[in-house]
PDB file of C-alpha atoms in Angstrom:
ATOM      1  CA  MET A   1     -12.386   5.000  -3.672  1.00  0.00           C
ATOM      2  CA  PHE A   2     -13.220   6.906  -6.853  1.00  0.00           C
ATOM      3  CA  SER A   3     -10.334   9.321  -6.420  1.00  0.00           C
ATOM      4  CA  GLN A   4      -7.875   6.449  -5.976  1.00  0.00           C
ATOM      5  CA  LYS A   5      -9.220   4.632  -9.050  1.00  0.00           C
ATOM      6  CA  LEU A   6      -9.021   7.879 -11.006  1.00  0.00           C
ATOM      7  CA  PHE A   7      -5.401   8.315  -9.948  1.00  0.00           C
ATOM      8  CA  VAL A   8      -4.661   4.682 -10.912  1.00  0.00           C
ATOM      9  CA  ALA A   9      -6.308   5.243 -14.299  1.00  0.00           C
ATOM     10  CA  THR A  10      -4.150   8.341 -14.814  1.00  0.00           C
ATOM     11  CA  LEU A  11      -0.953   6.452 -14.004  1.00  0.00           C
ATOM     12  CA  THR A  12      -2.031   3.571 -16.244  1.00  0.00           C
ATOM     13  CA  ALA A  13      -2.770   5.940 -19.111  1.00  0.00           C
ATOM     14  CA  MET A  14       0.615   7.627 -18.763  1.00  0.00           C
ATOM     15  CA  PHE A  15       2.438   4.315 -18.529  1.00  0.00           C
ATOM     16  CA  THR A  16       0.674   2.719 -21.486  1.00  0.00           C
ATOM     17  CA  PHE A  17       1.016   5.870 -23.598  1.00  0.00           C
ATOM     18  CA  PHE A  18       4.798   5.565 -23.472  1.00  0.00           C
ATOM     19  CA  ILE A  19       5.193   1.765 -23.267  1.00  0.00           C
ATOM     20  CA  LEU A  20       2.568   0.616 -25.778  1.00  0.00           C
ATOM     21  CA  PRO A  21       4.329   2.094 -28.854  1.00  0.00           C
ATOM     22  CA  LEU A  22       7.285  -0.192 -28.135  1.00  0.00           C
ATOM     23  CA  PHE A  23       5.092  -3.133 -29.193  1.00  0.00           C
ATOM     24  CA  PHE A  24       4.692  -1.580 -32.645  1.00  0.00           C
ATOM     25  CA  ILE A  25       8.361  -1.130 -33.524  1.00  0.00           C
ATOM     26  CA  GLU A  26       9.130  -2.837 -36.803  1.00  0.00           C
ATOM     27  CA  GLU A  27      11.330  -1.948 -39.748  1.00  0.00           C
ATOM     28  CA  ASN A  28       9.039   0.896 -40.757  1.00  0.00           C
ATOM     29  CA  ALA A  29       9.508   4.103 -38.746  1.00  0.00           C
ATOM     30  CA  ASN A  30       5.768   4.849 -38.962  1.00  0.00           C
ATOM     31  CA  ASP A  31       4.965   1.826 -36.784  1.00  0.00           C
ATOM     32  CA  TYR A  32       6.148   3.628 -33.650  1.00  0.00           C
ATOM     33  CA  PHE A  33       3.847   6.544 -34.542  1.00  0.00           C
ATOM     34  CA  ILE A  34       0.978   4.067 -34.974  1.00  0.00           C
ATOM     35  CA  GLY A  35       1.696   2.868 -31.433  1.00  0.00           C
ATOM     36  CA  PHE A  36       1.276   6.421 -30.122  1.00  0.00           C
ATOM     37  CA  VAL A  37      -1.999   6.774 -32.041  1.00  0.00           C
ATOM     38  CA  VAL A  38      -3.272   3.503 -30.582  1.00  0.00           C
ATOM     39  CA  SER A  39      -2.199   4.659 -27.109  1.00  0.00           C
ATOM     40  CA  SER A  40      -4.120   7.891 -27.428  1.00  0.00           C
ATOM     41  CA  VAL A  41      -7.231   5.998 -28.559  1.00  0.00           C
ATOM     42  CA  ILE A  42      -7.008   3.633 -25.589  1.00  0.00           C
ATOM     43  CA  ILE A  43      -6.803   6.385 -22.971  1.00  0.00           C
ATOM     44  CA  PRO A  44     -10.541   7.265 -23.128  1.00  0.00           C
ATOM     45  CA  PHE A  45     -11.372   3.562 -22.698  1.00  0.00           C
ATOM     46  CA  ILE A  46      -9.211   3.447 -19.568  1.00  0.00           C
ATOM     47  CA  PHE A  47     -11.031   6.426 -18.060  1.00  0.00           C
ATOM     48  CA  THR A  48     -14.534   5.280 -18.938  1.00  0.00           C
ATOM     49  CA  PHE A  49     -15.016   1.544 -19.295  1.00  0.00           C
ATOM     50  CA  GLY A  50     -11.933   0.544 -17.297  1.00  0.00           C
ATOM     51  CA  LEU A  51     -12.575   2.885 -14.397  1.00  0.00           C
ATOM     52  CA  LEU A  52     -16.250   1.964 -14.048  1.00  0.00           C
ATOM     53  CA  THR A  53     -15.771  -1.779 -14.371  1.00  0.00           C
ATOM     54  CA  SER A  54     -12.853  -1.747 -11.932  1.00  0.00           C
ATOM     55  CA  MET A  55     -15.014  -0.015  -9.335  1.00  0.00           C
ATOM     56  CA  LEU A  56     -17.818  -2.553  -9.893  1.00  0.00           C
ATOM     57  CA  ILE A  57     -15.404  -5.484  -9.710  1.00  0.00           C
ATOM     58  CA  GLY A  58     -13.808  -4.063  -6.557  1.00  0.00           C
ATOM     59  CA  ASN A  59     -17.181  -3.690  -4.845  1.00  0.00           C
ATOM     60  CA  PHE A  60     -18.270  -7.173  -5.964  1.00  0.00           C
ATOM     61  CA  CYS A  61     -15.070  -8.844  -4.731  1.00  0.00           C
ATOM     62  CA  HIS A  62     -15.145  -6.947  -1.445  1.00  0.00           C
ATOM     63  CA  LYS A  63     -18.787  -7.836  -0.832  1.00  0.00           C
ATOM     64  CA  TYR A  64     -18.222 -11.564  -1.417  1.00  0.00           C
ATOM     65  CA  HIS A  65     -14.691 -11.659   0.079  1.00  0.00           C
ATOM     66  CA  LEU A  66     -13.126 -12.910  -3.152  1.00  0.00           C
ATOM     67  CA  LYS A  67      -9.373 -13.222  -3.542  1.00  0.00           C
ATOM     68  CA  LYS A  68      -7.216 -10.936  -5.667  1.00  0.00           C
ATOM     69  CA  ILE A  69      -6.727 -13.573  -8.360  1.00  0.00           C
ATOM     70  CA  ILE A  70     -10.491 -13.654  -8.960  1.00  0.00           C
ATOM     71  CA  SER A  71     -10.498  -9.872  -9.135  1.00  0.00           C
ATOM     72  CA  PHE A  72      -7.629  -9.974 -11.638  1.00  0.00           C
ATOM     73  CA  LEU A  73      -9.464 -12.538 -13.794  1.00  0.00           C
ATOM     74  CA  LEU A  74     -12.600 -10.390 -13.733  1.00  0.00           C
ATOM     75  CA  HIS A  75     -10.494  -7.397 -14.787  1.00  0.00           C
ATOM     76  CA  ILE A  76      -9.149  -9.458 -17.713  1.00  0.00           C
ATOM     77  CA  VAL A  77     -12.698 -10.413 -18.714  1.00  0.00           C
ATOM     78  CA  SER A  78     -13.680  -6.732 -18.679  1.00  0.00           C
ATOM     79  CA  GLY A  79     -10.668  -5.919 -20.880  1.00  0.00           C
ATOM     80  CA  VAL A  80     -11.699  -8.604 -23.375  1.00  0.00           C
ATOM     81  CA  ILE A  81     -15.280  -7.285 -23.368  1.00  0.00           C
ATOM     82  CA  CYS A  82     -13.915  -3.818 -24.134  1.00  0.00           C
ATOM     83  CA  LEU A  83     -11.896  -5.306 -26.994  1.00  0.00           C
ATOM     84  CA  MET A  84     -14.982  -7.058 -28.357  1.00  0.00           C
ATOM     85  CA  ILE A  85     -16.920  -3.774 -28.280  1.00  0.00           C
ATOM     86  CA  PHE A  86     -14.106  -2.200 -30.300  1.00  0.00           C
ATOM     87  CA  ALA A  87     -14.105  -5.167 -32.737  1.00  0.00           C
ATOM     88  CA  VAL A  88     -17.878  -4.868 -33.258  1.00  0.00           C
ATOM     89  CA  TYR A  89     -17.453  -1.140 -33.903  1.00  0.00           C
ATOM     90  CA  ILE A  90     -14.792  -1.844 -36.545  1.00  0.00           C
ATOM     91  CA  PHE A  91     -17.061  -4.461 -38.155  1.00  0.00           C
ATOM     92  CA  ILE A  92     -20.093  -2.136 -38.177  1.00  0.00           C
ATOM     93  CA  THR A  93     -18.087   0.652 -39.799  1.00  0.00           C
ATOM     94  CA  GLY A  94     -17.058  -1.687 -42.612  1.00  0.00           C
ATOM     95  CA  GLY A  95     -13.648  -2.791 -41.380  1.00  0.00           C
ATOM     96  CA  SER A  96     -12.295  -6.241 -40.752  1.00  0.00           C
ATOM     97  CA  PRO A  97     -11.537  -6.872 -37.049  1.00  0.00           C
ATOM     98  CA  GLU A  98      -9.504 -10.073 -37.667  1.00  0.00           C
ATOM     99  CA  GLY A  99      -6.186  -8.242 -37.904  1.00  0.00           C
ATOM    100  CA  TYR A 100      -6.858  -6.322 -34.707  1.00  0.00           C
ATOM    101  CA  ILE A 101      -7.880  -9.151 -32.386  1.00  0.00           C
ATOM    102  CA  GLN A 102      -4.403 -10.484 -31.547  1.00  0.00           C
ATOM    103  CA  THR A 103      -2.918  -7.010 -31.092  1.00  0.00           C
ATOM    104  CA  GLY A 104      -6.011  -5.924 -29.175  1.00  0.00           C
ATOM    105  CA  LEU A 105      -5.741  -8.866 -26.787  1.00  0.00           C
ATOM    106  CA  MET A 106      -2.124  -7.976 -26.107  1.00  0.00           C
ATOM    107  CA  ILE A 107      -3.037  -4.334 -25.486  1.00  0.00           C
ATOM    108  CA  ALA A 108      -6.016  -5.248 -23.290  1.00  0.00           C
ATOM    109  CA  LEU A 109      -3.904  -7.634 -21.204  1.00  0.00           C
ATOM    110  CA  LEU A 110      -1.174  -5.012 -20.815  1.00  0.00           C
ATOM    111  CA  CYS A 111      -3.579  -2.248 -19.775  1.00  0.00           C
ATOM    112  CA  VAL A 112      -5.541  -4.462 -17.392  1.00  0.00           C
ATOM    113  CA  THR A 113      -2.393  -5.833 -15.765  1.00  0.00           C
ATOM    114  CA  VAL A 114      -0.840  -2.398 -15.331  1.00  0.00           C
ATOM    115  CA  PHE A 115      -4.087  -0.968 -13.935  1.00  0.00           C
ATOM    116  CA  PHE A 116      -4.589  -3.892 -11.560  1.00  0.00           C
ATOM    117  CA  TYR A 117      -1.086  -3.861 -10.118  1.00  0.00           C
ATOM    118  CA  ILE A 118      -0.900  -0.097  -9.770  1.00  0.00           C
ATOM    119  CA  ASP A 119      -4.225  -0.311  -7.908  1.00  0.00           C
ATOM    120  CA  ILE A 120      -2.814  -2.962  -5.542  1.00  0.00           C
ATOM    121  CA  VAL A 121       0.302  -0.878  -4.861  1.00  0.00           C
ATOM    122  CA  MET A 122      -1.789   2.246  -4.233  1.00  0.00           C
ATOM    123  CA  LYS A 123      -4.009   0.356  -1.785  1.00  0.00           C
ATOM    124  CA  LYS A 124      -0.947  -0.838   0.147  1.00  0.00           C
ATOM    125  CA  ILE A 125       0.530   2.675   0.205  1.00  0.00           C
ATOM    126  CA  SER A 126      -2.710   4.276   1.413  1.00  0.00           C
ATOM    127  CA  LYS A 127      -3.070   1.904   4.391  1.00  0.00           C
TER     128      LYS A 127
END
């Protein structure tokens, strides 16, 4: 199970690294670069918090025979918790997290959705 989740996290990181900067394209050419910076910051979160919580959610849903939609909602909750941890960190270091919340929610939803659906596809392939 861990090796599959690790592979899913790797695919998610690669996908989001190249897709996420597209959300930052504006008139300024530096915005696309900012998207790559954000992508590279998110990758460690995918491999730590995302990987661990996905394994816990998977075990929990399997144990109680919960449907995939419940699993997906729990994955979204874990993505929002990760975002809130990041927002608290920004606040503690003297920044203002208000400008990051909307973008962070979009990023969290994208990463969680990509991770979740790649995981489903990998489970179907491995059967």
